[in-house]
Amino acid sequence: MQPPAAGTLRVLHLSDTHLTGDGTLHQGSVDTTAALEGVLARADGVPGVGLVVVSGDVSGDGSPESYAAVVERVGGWAGRHGAALVTVPGNHDLREGFRQVLANGHVLGEGGRPLMHTMEHHPPTVPVAGQSLVAGRRIVTVDTSVPGAGYGEIAEASLERLRAALAGDHAPHGTVVVLHHPPLPAPTALHDALRLRNPGALADVIRGSDVRVVLAGHYHHHFAGSLAGVPVLVAPGVANDTDVTGPYEEESAYVDAGALVVDLAEDGSVWSTPIRVPRPDADPLAFALDADTVTRVIEASTGR
Ligand SMILES: [Fe+2]
């Protein structure tokens, strides 16, 4: 791949790694540790990465061991490549385990140097929040997870933090917002039930701001859209790839892994190159849920 142009921040955008502490297979079919290692090995061929992002569902079980595995593998990759590492919780993450290992999610700073965090205790009801500066860009993470639920919602406190961050010290080359649930339409009934419930509130905060791009995950498929004129990029899942062409009421996924390489130029231009890491050795179908099963999963994860 071509190296990034001078002054450009190149981001390796991963999402939905769903790592497990004990090696349990995701949906009973995918070894997510192996999938992640495959993506990272492929990403060795991407030059000039300055920031690695994991936009939620970092863990599949919320265990401290699963987060330690992320630090070891993704943090190790970022450290070797001199890149920062930023993560944010998704609906499968547990804030307690996340904070215990990843603190506020801003794990490595510019150049891959460990960031120091003061030990603060927060109950799991308090959203994880953080920001850091990488190559003149303000990286702000917004926790869209709702404890015990699969859908996403940005709490008023998190919106206020984002507002305050955007009103704070000038970031020379603008802001990158990282969150899990995309503020974009969902491809299936299941994902629609688990969508971000207040995208309009986010739109109101970022409209007219210096936010250059919103990086999200959750849909396990690559999508690109915009919110309040700001590009929104949804990374493909590391764990599997949602079948967006299947019947709307059903949910199935293929064994496939990928990531985005997102280049952020100094003038605010954004471009994204999806990379795909096929798993020819694997059974192609990761899982398939019929409409009745999807209805039961929706009820269990939304309280409906
Ligand atoms: Fe998710």
PDB file of C-alpha atoms and ligand atoms in Angstrom:
ATOM      1  CA  MET A   1       0.000   0.000   0.000  1.00  0.00           C
ATOM      2  CA  GLN A   2       1.140   3.561  -0.657  1.00  0.00           C
ATOM      3  CA  PRO A   3       2.582   5.388   2.341  1.00  0.00           C
ATOM      4  CA  PRO A   4       0.457   8.199   3.796  1.00  0.00           C
ATOM      5  CA  ALA A   5       1.059  11.675   2.364  1.00  0.00           C
ATOM      6  CA  ALA A   6       3.066  14.105   4.479  1.00  0.00           C
ATOM      7  CA  GLY A   7       1.022  15.459   7.375  1.00  0.00           C
ATOM      8  CA  THR A   8      -1.624  12.739   7.036  1.00  0.00           C
ATOM      9  CA  LEU A   9      -2.598  10.673  10.070  1.00  0.00           C
ATOM     10  CA  ARG A  10      -3.127   7.081   9.003  1.00  0.00           C
ATOM     11  CA  VAL A  11      -5.512   5.111  11.224  1.00  0.00           C
ATOM     12  CA  LEU A  12      -5.858   1.335  11.365  1.00  0.00           C
ATOM     13  CA  HIS A  13      -9.526   1.002  12.307  1.00  0.00           C
ATOM     14  CA  LEU A  14     -10.485  -2.351  13.822  1.00  0.00           C
ATOM     15  CA  SER A  15     -13.826  -3.232  15.371  1.00  0.00           C
ATOM     16  CA  ASP A  16     -15.722  -6.076  16.978  1.00  0.00           C
ATOM     17  CA  THR A  17     -12.728  -8.178  17.924  1.00  0.00           C
ATOM     18  CA  HIS A  18     -14.931 -10.090  20.437  1.00  0.00           C
ATOM     19  CA  LEU A  19     -11.932 -11.655  22.161  1.00  0.00           C
ATOM     20  CA  THR A  20     -12.630 -14.128  24.940  1.00  0.00           C
ATOM     21  CA  GLY A  21     -10.576 -14.744  28.047  1.00  0.00           C
ATOM     22  CA  ASP A  22     -10.787 -18.523  27.798  1.00  0.00           C
ATOM     23  CA  GLY A  23     -10.708 -19.009  24.024  1.00  0.00           C
ATOM     24  CA  THR A  24     -14.465 -19.638  23.714  1.00  0.00           C
ATOM     25  CA  LEU A  25     -15.452 -19.461  20.033  1.00  0.00           C
ATOM     26  CA  HIS A  26     -17.580 -16.446  18.984  1.00  0.00           C
ATOM     27  CA  GLN A  27     -21.121 -17.656  18.146  1.00  0.00           C
ATOM     28  CA  GLY A  28     -19.710 -21.168  18.550  1.00  0.00           C
ATOM     29  CA  SER A  29     -17.819 -20.950  15.279  1.00  0.00           C
ATOM     30  CA  VAL A  30     -15.062 -18.323  15.143  1.00  0.00           C
ATOM     31  CA  ASP A  31     -11.710 -18.287  16.935  1.00  0.00           C
ATOM     32  CA  THR A  32     -11.562 -14.516  17.305  1.00  0.00           C
ATOM     33  CA  THR A  33      -7.986 -14.518  18.580  1.00  0.00           C
ATOM     34  CA  ALA A  34      -6.880 -16.230  15.369  1.00  0.00           C
ATOM     35  CA  ALA A  35      -9.034 -13.822  13.321  1.00  0.00           C
ATOM     36  CA  LEU A  36      -7.416 -10.822  15.013  1.00  0.00           C
ATOM     37  CA  GLU A  37      -3.942 -12.226  14.526  1.00  0.00           C
ATOM     38  CA  GLY A  38      -4.744 -12.716  10.836  1.00  0.00           C
ATOM     39  CA  VAL A  39      -5.847  -9.096  10.439  1.00  0.00           C
ATOM     40  CA  LEU A  40      -2.817  -7.759  12.302  1.00  0.00           C
ATOM     41  CA  ALA A  41      -0.448  -9.905  10.242  1.00  0.00           C
ATOM     42  CA  ARG A  42      -2.038  -8.510   7.069  1.00  0.00           C
ATOM     43  CA  ALA A  43      -1.813  -4.986   8.488  1.00  0.00           C
ATOM     44  CA  ASP A  44       1.953  -5.415   8.806  1.00  0.00           C
ATOM     45  CA  GLY A  45       1.934  -4.495   5.115  1.00  0.00           C
ATOM     46  CA  VAL A  46       0.294  -1.113   5.782  1.00  0.00           C
ATOM     47  CA  PRO A  47       2.964   1.574   6.183  1.00  0.00           C
ATOM     48  CA  GLY A  48       2.827   4.689   8.300  1.00  0.00           C
ATOM     49  CA  VAL A  49       0.020   3.855  10.751  1.00  0.00           C
ATOM     50  CA  GLY A  50      -0.018   6.493  13.508  1.00  0.00           C
ATOM     51  CA  LEU A  51      -3.124   5.387  15.371  1.00  0.00           C
ATOM     52  CA  VAL A  52      -4.884   2.066  15.928  1.00  0.00           C
ATOM     53  CA  VAL A  53      -8.552   2.232  16.925  1.00  0.00           C
ATOM     54  CA  VAL A  54     -10.755  -0.603  18.201  1.00  0.00           C
ATOM     55  CA  SER A  55     -14.292   0.792  18.036  1.00  0.00           C
ATOM     56  CA  GLY A  56     -16.003  -1.476  20.537  1.00  0.00           C
ATOM     57  CA  ASP A  57     -17.035  -5.022  21.257  1.00  0.00           C
ATOM     58  CA  VAL A  58     -13.366  -5.309  22.058  1.00  0.00           C
ATOM     59  CA  SER A  59     -14.269  -8.275  24.220  1.00  0.00           C
ATOM     60  CA  GLY A  60     -16.884 -10.961  23.776  1.00  0.00           C
ATOM     61  CA  ASP A  61     -17.111 -11.808  27.476  1.00  0.00           C
ATOM     62  CA  GLY A  62     -15.990  -8.689  29.358  1.00  0.00           C
ATOM     63  CA  SER A  63     -13.264 -10.558  31.244  1.00  0.00           C
ATOM     64  CA  PRO A  64     -10.022  -8.839  32.268  1.00  0.00           C
ATOM     65  CA  GLU A  65      -8.207 -11.695  30.470  1.00  0.00           C
ATOM     66  CA  SER A  66      -9.878 -10.781  27.180  1.00  0.00           C
ATOM     67  CA  TYR A  67      -8.784  -7.138  27.551  1.00  0.00           C
ATOM     68  CA  ALA A  68      -5.261  -8.268  28.439  1.00  0.00           C
ATOM     69  CA  ALA A  69      -5.260 -10.246  25.183  1.00  0.00           C
ATOM     70  CA  VAL A  70      -6.150  -7.027  23.309  1.00  0.00           C
ATOM     71  CA  VAL A  71      -3.308  -5.148  24.980  1.00  0.00           C
ATOM     72  CA  GLU A  72      -0.891  -7.952  24.163  1.00  0.00           C
ATOM     73  CA  ARG A  73      -1.887  -8.318  20.519  1.00  0.00           C
ATOM     74  CA  VAL A  74      -3.219  -4.943  19.333  1.00  0.00           C
ATOM     75  CA  GLY A  75      -1.111  -2.974  21.823  1.00  0.00           C
ATOM     76  CA  GLY A  76       1.919  -5.024  20.796  1.00  0.00           C
ATOM     77  CA  TRP A  77       1.244  -4.303  17.125  1.00  0.00           C
ATOM     78  CA  ALA A  78       0.769  -0.578  17.799  1.00  0.00           C
ATOM     79  CA  GLY A  79       3.920  -0.430  19.918  1.00  0.00           C
ATOM     80  CA  ARG A  80       5.993  -2.128  17.207  1.00  0.00           C
ATOM     81  CA  HIS A  81       4.630   0.244  14.568  1.00  0.00           C
ATOM     82  CA  GLY A  82       5.002   3.383  16.722  1.00  0.00           C
ATOM     83  CA  ALA A  83       1.235   3.982  16.750  1.00  0.00           C
ATOM     84  CA  ALA A  84      -1.164   5.182  19.434  1.00  0.00           C
ATOM     85  CA  LEU A  85      -3.962   2.837  20.572  1.00  0.00           C
ATOM     86  CA  VAL A  86      -7.495   3.974  21.418  1.00  0.00           C
ATOM     87  CA  THR A  87     -10.453   1.732  22.303  1.00  0.00           C
ATOM     88  CA  VAL A  88     -14.063   2.293  23.346  1.00  0.00           C
ATOM     89  CA  PRO A  89     -16.639  -0.078  24.886  1.00  0.00           C
ATOM     90  CA  GLY A  90     -19.440  -1.699  22.890  1.00  0.00           C
ATOM     91  CA  ASN A  91     -22.513  -3.615  23.957  1.00  0.00           C
ATOM     92  CA  HIS A  92     -20.570  -6.834  24.576  1.00  0.00           C
ATOM     93  CA  ASP A  93     -17.972  -5.094  26.730  1.00  0.00           C
ATOM     94  CA  LEU A  94     -18.250  -4.817  30.492  1.00  0.00           C
ATOM     95  CA  ARG A  95     -17.107  -1.453  31.826  1.00  0.00           C
ATOM     96  CA  GLU A  96     -15.575  -2.990  34.949  1.00  0.00           C
ATOM     97  CA  GLY A  97     -13.227  -5.344  33.104  1.00  0.00           C
ATOM     98  CA  PHE A  98     -12.589  -2.747  30.393  1.00  0.00           C
ATOM     99  CA  ARG A  99     -11.505  -0.098  32.916  1.00  0.00           C
ATOM    100  CA  GLN A 100      -9.446  -2.547  34.954  1.00  0.00           C
ATOM    101  CA  VAL A 101      -7.160  -3.230  31.974  1.00  0.00           C
ATOM    102  CA  LEU A 102      -7.694  -0.414  29.447  1.00  0.00           C
ATOM    103  CA  ALA A 103      -8.468   2.446  31.891  1.00  0.00           C
ATOM    104  CA  ASN A 104     -10.320   5.096  29.837  1.00  0.00           C
ATOM    105  CA  GLY A 105      -9.521   3.274  26.590  1.00  0.00           C
ATOM    106  CA  HIS A 106      -6.672   5.571  25.553  1.00  0.00           C
ATOM    107  CA  VAL A 107      -3.980   2.945  26.027  1.00  0.00           C
ATOM    108  CA  LEU A 108      -1.013   4.192  23.990  1.00  0.00           C
ATOM    109  CA  GLY A 109      -0.225   7.753  22.993  1.00  0.00           C
ATOM    110  CA  GLU A 110       1.598   9.229  20.041  1.00  0.00           C
ATOM    111  CA  GLY A 111       4.520   7.074  18.910  1.00  0.00           C
ATOM    112  CA  GLY A 112       3.119   4.050  20.770  1.00  0.00           C
ATOM    113  CA  ARG A 113       4.173   5.301  24.186  1.00  0.00           C
ATOM    114  CA  PRO A 114       2.091   4.062  27.164  1.00  0.00           C
ATOM    115  CA  LEU A 115      -0.254   6.709  28.563  1.00  0.00           C
ATOM    116  CA  MET A 116      -0.325   7.155  32.321  1.00  0.00           C
ATOM    117  CA  HIS A 117      -3.716   7.133  34.012  1.00  0.00           C
ATOM    118  CA  THR A 118      -4.608   8.110  37.530  1.00  0.00           C
ATOM    119  CA  MET A 119      -6.550   5.325  39.197  1.00  0.00           C
ATOM    120  CA  GLU A 120     -10.145   6.475  39.407  1.00  0.00           C
ATOM    121  CA  HIS A 121     -12.979   4.289  40.529  1.00  0.00           C
ATOM    122  CA  HIS A 122     -16.226   4.559  38.621  1.00  0.00           C
ATOM    123  CA  PRO A 123     -19.268   2.306  39.049  1.00  0.00           C
ATOM    124  CA  PRO A 124     -20.316   0.457  35.849  1.00  0.00           C
ATOM    125  CA  THR A 125     -23.237   2.878  35.472  1.00  0.00           C
ATOM    126  CA  VAL A 126     -20.787   5.668  34.556  1.00  0.00           C
ATOM    127  CA  PRO A 127     -19.852   5.695  30.847  1.00  0.00           C
ATOM    128  CA  VAL A 128     -16.184   5.359  29.925  1.00  0.00           C
ATOM    129  CA  ALA A 129     -14.848   8.638  28.531  1.00  0.00           C
ATOM    130  CA  GLY A 130     -11.484   9.763  27.287  1.00  0.00           C
ATOM    131  CA  GLN A 131      -9.590  11.936  24.877  1.00  0.00           C
ATOM    132  CA  SER A 132      -6.020  12.239  23.680  1.00  0.00           C
ATOM    133  CA  LEU A 133      -4.049  14.146  21.065  1.00  0.00           C
ATOM    134  CA  VAL A 134      -2.420  12.218  18.218  1.00  0.00           C
ATOM    135  CA  ALA A 135      -0.531  14.035  15.451  1.00  0.00           C
ATOM    136  CA  GLY A 136      -2.481  17.225  16.059  1.00  0.00           C
ATOM    137  CA  ARG A 137      -5.859  15.468  16.040  1.00  0.00           C
ATOM    138  CA  ARG A 138      -8.088  15.339  19.098  1.00  0.00           C
ATOM    139  CA  ILE A 139      -9.290  11.751  19.506  1.00  0.00           C
ATOM    140  CA  VAL A 140     -12.491  11.625  21.585  1.00  0.00           C
ATOM    141  CA  THR A 141     -14.109   8.338  22.593  1.00  0.00           C
ATOM    142  CA  VAL A 142     -17.848   8.257  23.315  1.00  0.00           C
ATOM    143  CA  ASP A 143     -19.292   5.268  25.179  1.00  0.00           C
ATOM    144  CA  THR A 144     -22.596   4.303  23.521  1.00  0.00           C
ATOM    145  CA  SER A 145     -23.064   1.099  25.521  1.00  0.00           C
ATOM    146  CA  VAL A 146     -26.009   0.657  27.876  1.00  0.00           C
ATOM    147  CA  PRO A 147     -25.329  -1.819  30.702  1.00  0.00           C
ATOM    148  CA  GLY A 148     -27.410  -4.978  30.234  1.00  0.00           C
ATOM    149  CA  ALA A 149     -28.685  -3.953  26.782  1.00  0.00           C
ATOM    150  CA  GLY A 150     -27.589  -4.514  23.204  1.00  0.00           C
ATOM    151  CA  TYR A 151     -28.765  -1.221  21.742  1.00  0.00           C
ATOM    152  CA  GLY A 152     -26.801   1.993  22.041  1.00  0.00           C
ATOM    153  CA  GLU A 153     -27.532   5.351  23.596  1.00  0.00           C
ATOM    154  CA  ILE A 154     -25.306   8.325  24.312  1.00  0.00           C
ATOM    155  CA  ALA A 155     -25.958   9.476  27.860  1.00  0.00           C
ATOM    156  CA  GLU A 156     -26.443  13.199  28.469  1.00  0.00           C
ATOM    157  CA  ALA A 157     -23.207  13.257  30.499  1.00  0.00           C
ATOM    158  CA  SER A 158     -21.311  11.816  27.514  1.00  0.00           C
ATOM    159  CA  LEU A 159     -22.845  14.367  25.131  1.00  0.00           C
ATOM    160  CA  GLU A 160     -21.813  17.122  27.531  1.00  0.00           C
ATOM    161  CA  ARG A 161     -18.249  15.781  27.694  1.00  0.00           C
ATOM    162  CA  LEU A 162     -18.074  15.730  23.891  1.00  0.00           C
ATOM    163  CA  ARG A 163     -19.454  19.285  23.726  1.00  0.00           C
ATOM    164  CA  ALA A 164     -16.838  20.414  26.254  1.00  0.00           C
ATOM    165  CA  ALA A 165     -14.029  18.617  24.397  1.00  0.00           C
ATOM    166  CA  LEU A 166     -14.979  20.285  21.118  1.00  0.00           C
ATOM    167  CA  ALA A 167     -15.118  23.676  22.823  1.00  0.00           C
ATOM    168  CA  GLY A 168     -11.722  23.125  24.472  1.00  0.00           C
ATOM    169  CA  ASP A 169      -8.190  23.883  23.336  1.00  0.00           C
ATOM    170  CA  HIS A 170      -7.840  24.159  19.577  1.00  0.00           C
ATOM    171  CA  ALA A 171      -6.805  20.890  17.924  1.00  0.00           C
ATOM    172  CA  PRO A 172      -4.584  21.855  14.962  1.00  0.00           C
ATOM    173  CA  HIS A 173      -6.081  19.278  12.583  1.00  0.00           C
ATOM    174  CA  GLY A 174      -9.540  18.678  13.984  1.00  0.00           C
ATOM    175  CA  THR A 175     -11.248  15.918  15.932  1.00  0.00           C
ATOM    176  CA  VAL A 176     -11.894  12.216  15.447  1.00  0.00           C
ATOM    177  CA  VAL A 177     -14.884  10.755  17.323  1.00  0.00           C
ATOM    178  CA  VAL A 178     -14.737   7.033  18.091  1.00  0.00           C
ATOM    179  CA  LEU A 179     -17.848   5.142  19.225  1.00  0.00           C
ATOM    180  CA  HIS A 180     -19.383   1.694  18.852  1.00  0.00           C
ATOM    181  CA  HIS A 181     -23.022   2.001  17.699  1.00  0.00           C
ATOM    182  CA  PRO A 182     -23.051   3.846  14.343  1.00  0.00           C
ATOM    183  CA  PRO A 183     -25.370   6.827  13.847  1.00  0.00           C
ATOM    184  CA  LEU A 184     -26.454   5.228  10.545  1.00  0.00           C
ATOM    185  CA  PRO A 185     -29.387   3.009   9.480  1.00  0.00           C
ATOM    186  CA  ALA A 186     -29.027  -0.700  10.276  1.00  0.00           C
ATOM    187  CA  PRO A 187     -28.964  -3.490   7.666  1.00  0.00           C
ATOM    188  CA  THR A 188     -31.113  -6.104   9.451  1.00  0.00           C
ATOM    189  CA  ALA A 189     -34.012  -6.273  11.923  1.00  0.00           C
ATOM    190  CA  LEU A 190     -31.670  -7.428  14.664  1.00  0.00           C
ATOM    191  CA  HIS A 191     -29.196  -4.622  14.150  1.00  0.00           C
ATOM    192  CA  ASP A 192     -32.064  -2.155  13.837  1.00  0.00           C
ATOM    193  CA  ALA A 193     -33.291  -3.191  17.295  1.00  0.00           C
ATOM    194  CA  LEU A 194     -29.727  -2.755  18.556  1.00  0.00           C
ATOM    195  CA  ARG A 195     -29.050   0.571  16.817  1.00  0.00           C
ATOM    196  CA  LEU A 196     -27.972   3.868  18.362  1.00  0.00           C
ATOM    197  CA  ARG A 197     -31.199   5.358  19.718  1.00  0.00           C
ATOM    198  CA  ASN A 198     -30.230   9.030  19.752  1.00  0.00           C
ATOM    199  CA  PRO A 199     -28.190   9.811  16.637  1.00  0.00           C
ATOM    200  CA  GLY A 200     -29.887  13.227  16.428  1.00  0.00           C
ATOM    201  CA  ALA A 201     -28.341  14.282  19.740  1.00  0.00           C
ATOM    202  CA  LEU A 202     -24.900  13.406  18.389  1.00  0.00           C
ATOM    203  CA  ALA A 203     -25.654  15.273  15.148  1.00  0.00           C
ATOM    204  CA  ASP A 204     -26.532  18.396  17.146  1.00  0.00           C
ATOM    205  CA  VAL A 205     -23.177  18.291  18.957  1.00  0.00           C
ATOM    206  CA  ILE A 206     -20.923  17.679  15.942  1.00  0.00           C
ATOM    207  CA  ARG A 207     -22.717  19.924  13.437  1.00  0.00           C
ATOM    208  CA  GLY A 208     -20.422  22.811  12.519  1.00  0.00           C
ATOM    209  CA  SER A 209     -17.649  21.528  14.810  1.00  0.00           C
ATOM    210  CA  ASP A 210     -14.099  20.514  13.885  1.00  0.00           C
ATOM    211  CA  VAL A 211     -15.020  16.784  13.861  1.00  0.00           C
ATOM    212  CA  ARG A 212     -13.529  15.369  10.648  1.00  0.00           C
ATOM    213  CA  VAL A 213     -14.775  11.787  10.926  1.00  0.00           C
ATOM    214  CA  VAL A 214     -16.785   9.451  13.156  1.00  0.00           C
ATOM    215  CA  LEU A 215     -15.387   5.912  13.436  1.00  0.00           C
ATOM    216  CA  ALA A 216     -17.832   3.176  14.473  1.00  0.00           C
ATOM    217  CA  GLY A 217     -18.387  -0.581  14.412  1.00  0.00           C
ATOM    218  CA  HIS A 218     -21.163  -2.889  15.686  1.00  0.00           C
ATOM    219  CA  TYR A 219     -22.736  -3.779  12.327  1.00  0.00           C
ATOM    220  CA  HIS A 220     -19.949  -6.264  11.474  1.00  0.00           C
ATOM    221  CA  HIS A 221     -19.868  -4.917   7.914  1.00  0.00           C
ATOM    222  CA  HIS A 222     -18.290  -1.923   6.209  1.00  0.00           C
ATOM    223  CA  PHE A 223     -20.597   1.048   5.716  1.00  0.00           C
ATOM    224  CA  ALA A 224     -19.898   4.680   4.881  1.00  0.00           C
ATOM    225  CA  GLY A 225     -22.352   7.536   5.437  1.00  0.00           C
ATOM    226  CA  SER A 226     -22.510  10.948   7.022  1.00  0.00           C
ATOM    227  CA  LEU A 227     -24.070  12.678  10.002  1.00  0.00           C
ATOM    228  CA  ALA A 228     -24.512  16.453  10.107  1.00  0.00           C
ATOM    229  CA  GLY A 229     -22.138  16.614   7.136  1.00  0.00           C
ATOM    230  CA  VAL A 230     -19.429  14.611   8.898  1.00  0.00           C
ATOM    231  CA  PRO A 231     -18.268  11.332   7.324  1.00  0.00           C
ATOM    232  CA  VAL A 232     -19.141   8.215   9.334  1.00  0.00           C
ATOM    233  CA  LEU A 233     -17.109   5.072   8.671  1.00  0.00           C
ATOM    234  CA  VAL A 234     -18.177   1.685  10.000  1.00  0.00           C
ATOM    235  CA  ALA A 235     -15.353  -0.851  10.121  1.00  0.00           C
ATOM    236  CA  PRO A 236     -15.928  -4.432   9.038  1.00  0.00           C
ATOM    237  CA  GLY A 237     -15.921  -6.868  11.951  1.00  0.00           C
ATOM    238  CA  VAL A 238     -12.844  -8.802  12.905  1.00  0.00           C
ATOM    239  CA  ALA A 239     -15.083 -11.596  14.269  1.00  0.00           C
ATOM    240  CA  ASN A 240     -17.355 -12.145  11.237  1.00  0.00           C
ATOM    241  CA  ASP A 241     -19.172 -10.387   8.380  1.00  0.00           C
ATOM    242  CA  THR A 242     -22.925  -9.732   8.515  1.00  0.00           C
ATOM    243  CA  ASP A 243     -24.853 -11.041   5.501  1.00  0.00           C
ATOM    244  CA  VAL A 244     -26.549  -7.801   4.437  1.00  0.00           C
ATOM    245  CA  THR A 245     -28.270  -9.448   1.463  1.00  0.00           C
ATOM    246  CA  GLY A 246     -30.218 -12.016   3.480  1.00  0.00           C
ATOM    247  CA  PRO A 247     -33.895 -11.632   4.516  1.00  0.00           C
ATOM    248  CA  TYR A 248     -34.304  -8.526   6.725  1.00  0.00           C
ATOM    249  CA  GLU A 249     -35.912 -10.470   9.605  1.00  0.00           C
ATOM    250  CA  GLU A 250     -33.162 -13.091   9.730  1.00  0.00           C
ATOM    251  CA  GLU A 251     -29.548 -12.725  10.824  1.00  0.00           C
ATOM    252  CA  SER A 252     -26.570 -14.563   9.475  1.00  0.00           C
ATOM    253  CA  ALA A 253     -22.887 -13.912   9.080  1.00  0.00           C
ATOM    254  CA  TYR A 254     -19.953 -15.250   7.145  1.00  0.00           C
ATOM    255  CA  VAL A 255     -16.556 -16.169   8.472  1.00  0.00           C
ATOM    256  CA  ASP A 256     -14.571 -13.172   7.287  1.00  0.00           C
ATOM    257  CA  ALA A 257     -12.408 -10.519   8.878  1.00  0.00           C
ATOM    258  CA  GLY A 258     -11.329  -7.072   7.847  1.00  0.00           C
ATOM    259  CA  ALA A 259     -10.420  -3.557   8.866  1.00  0.00           C
ATOM    260  CA  LEU A 260     -10.230  -0.042   7.463  1.00  0.00           C
ATOM    261  CA  VAL A 261      -7.182   2.038   6.753  1.00  0.00           C
ATOM    262  CA  VAL A 262      -8.378   5.622   7.201  1.00  0.00           C
ATOM    263  CA  ASP A 263      -6.198   8.507   6.071  1.00  0.00           C
ATOM    264  CA  LEU A 264      -6.871  11.931   7.607  1.00  0.00           C
ATOM    265  CA  ALA A 265      -5.181  14.725   5.703  1.00  0.00           C
ATOM    266  CA  GLU A 266      -4.198  18.049   7.222  1.00  0.00           C
ATOM    267  CA  ASP A 267      -6.782  19.896   5.126  1.00  0.00           C
ATOM    268  CA  GLY A 268      -9.616  17.784   6.570  1.00  0.00           C
ATOM    269  CA  SER A 269      -9.898  15.350   3.654  1.00  0.00           C
ATOM    270  CA  VAL A 270     -10.700  11.768   4.633  1.00  0.00           C
ATOM    271  CA  TRP A 271     -10.309   8.628   2.613  1.00  0.00           C
ATOM    272  CA  SER A 272     -10.707   5.018   3.583  1.00  0.00           C
ATOM    273  CA  THR A 273      -9.327   1.766   2.200  1.00  0.00           C
ATOM    274  CA  PRO A 274     -11.080  -1.404   3.374  1.00  0.00           C
ATOM    275  CA  ILE A 275      -8.819  -4.417   3.798  1.00  0.00           C
ATOM    276  CA  ARG A 276     -10.230  -7.910   3.859  1.00  0.00           C
ATOM    277  CA  VAL A 277      -8.561 -10.999   5.222  1.00  0.00           C
ATOM    278  CA  PRO A 278     -10.288 -14.097   3.800  1.00  0.00           C
ATOM    279  CA  ARG A 279     -10.297 -17.286   5.862  1.00  0.00           C
ATOM    280  CA  PRO A 280     -10.282 -19.932   3.129  1.00  0.00           C
ATOM    281  CA  ASP A 281      -9.656 -22.664   5.681  1.00  0.00           C
ATOM    282  CA  ALA A 282     -12.879 -21.945   7.585  1.00  0.00           C
ATOM    283  CA  ASP A 283     -16.484 -23.055   7.116  1.00  0.00           C
ATOM    284  CA  PRO A 284     -17.963 -20.034   5.236  1.00  0.00           C
ATOM    285  CA  LEU A 285     -21.086 -19.621   7.403  1.00  0.00           C
ATOM    286  CA  ALA A 286     -20.375 -18.185  10.871  1.00  0.00           C
ATOM    287  CA  PHE A 287     -24.003 -18.493  12.061  1.00  0.00           C
ATOM    288  CA  ALA A 288     -27.578 -18.246  10.814  1.00  0.00           C
ATOM    289  CA  LEU A 289     -30.610 -17.253  12.922  1.00  0.00           C
ATOM    290  CA  ASP A 290     -34.177 -17.663  11.652  1.00  0.00           C
ATOM    291  CA  ALA A 291     -36.758 -14.885  12.205  1.00  0.00           C
ATOM    292  CA  ASP A 292     -38.217 -16.427  15.402  1.00  0.00           C
ATOM    293  CA  THR A 293     -34.791 -16.708  16.973  1.00  0.00           C
ATOM    294  CA  VAL A 294     -34.004 -13.110  15.987  1.00  0.00           C
ATOM    295  CA  THR A 295     -37.218 -11.981  17.709  1.00  0.00           C
ATOM    296  CA  ARG A 296     -36.185 -13.780  20.904  1.00  0.00           C
ATOM    297  CA  VAL A 297     -32.684 -12.258  20.765  1.00  0.00           C
ATOM    298  CA  ILE A 298     -34.195  -8.779  20.310  1.00  0.00           C
ATOM    299  CA  GLU A 299     -36.485  -9.295  23.302  1.00  0.00           C
ATOM    300  CA  ALA A 300     -33.582 -10.447  25.435  1.00  0.00           C
ATOM    301  CA  SER A 301     -31.340  -7.529  24.525  1.00  0.00           C
ATOM    302  CA  THR A 302     -33.822  -4.648  24.488  1.00  0.00           C
ATOM    303  CA  GLY A 303     -36.200  -5.600  27.296  1.00  0.00           C
ATOM    304  CA  ARG A 304     -39.046  -5.814  24.764  1.00  0.00           C
TER     305      ARG A 304
HETATM  306 FE    FE B   1     -21.883  -4.461  19.035  1.00  0.00          FE
END
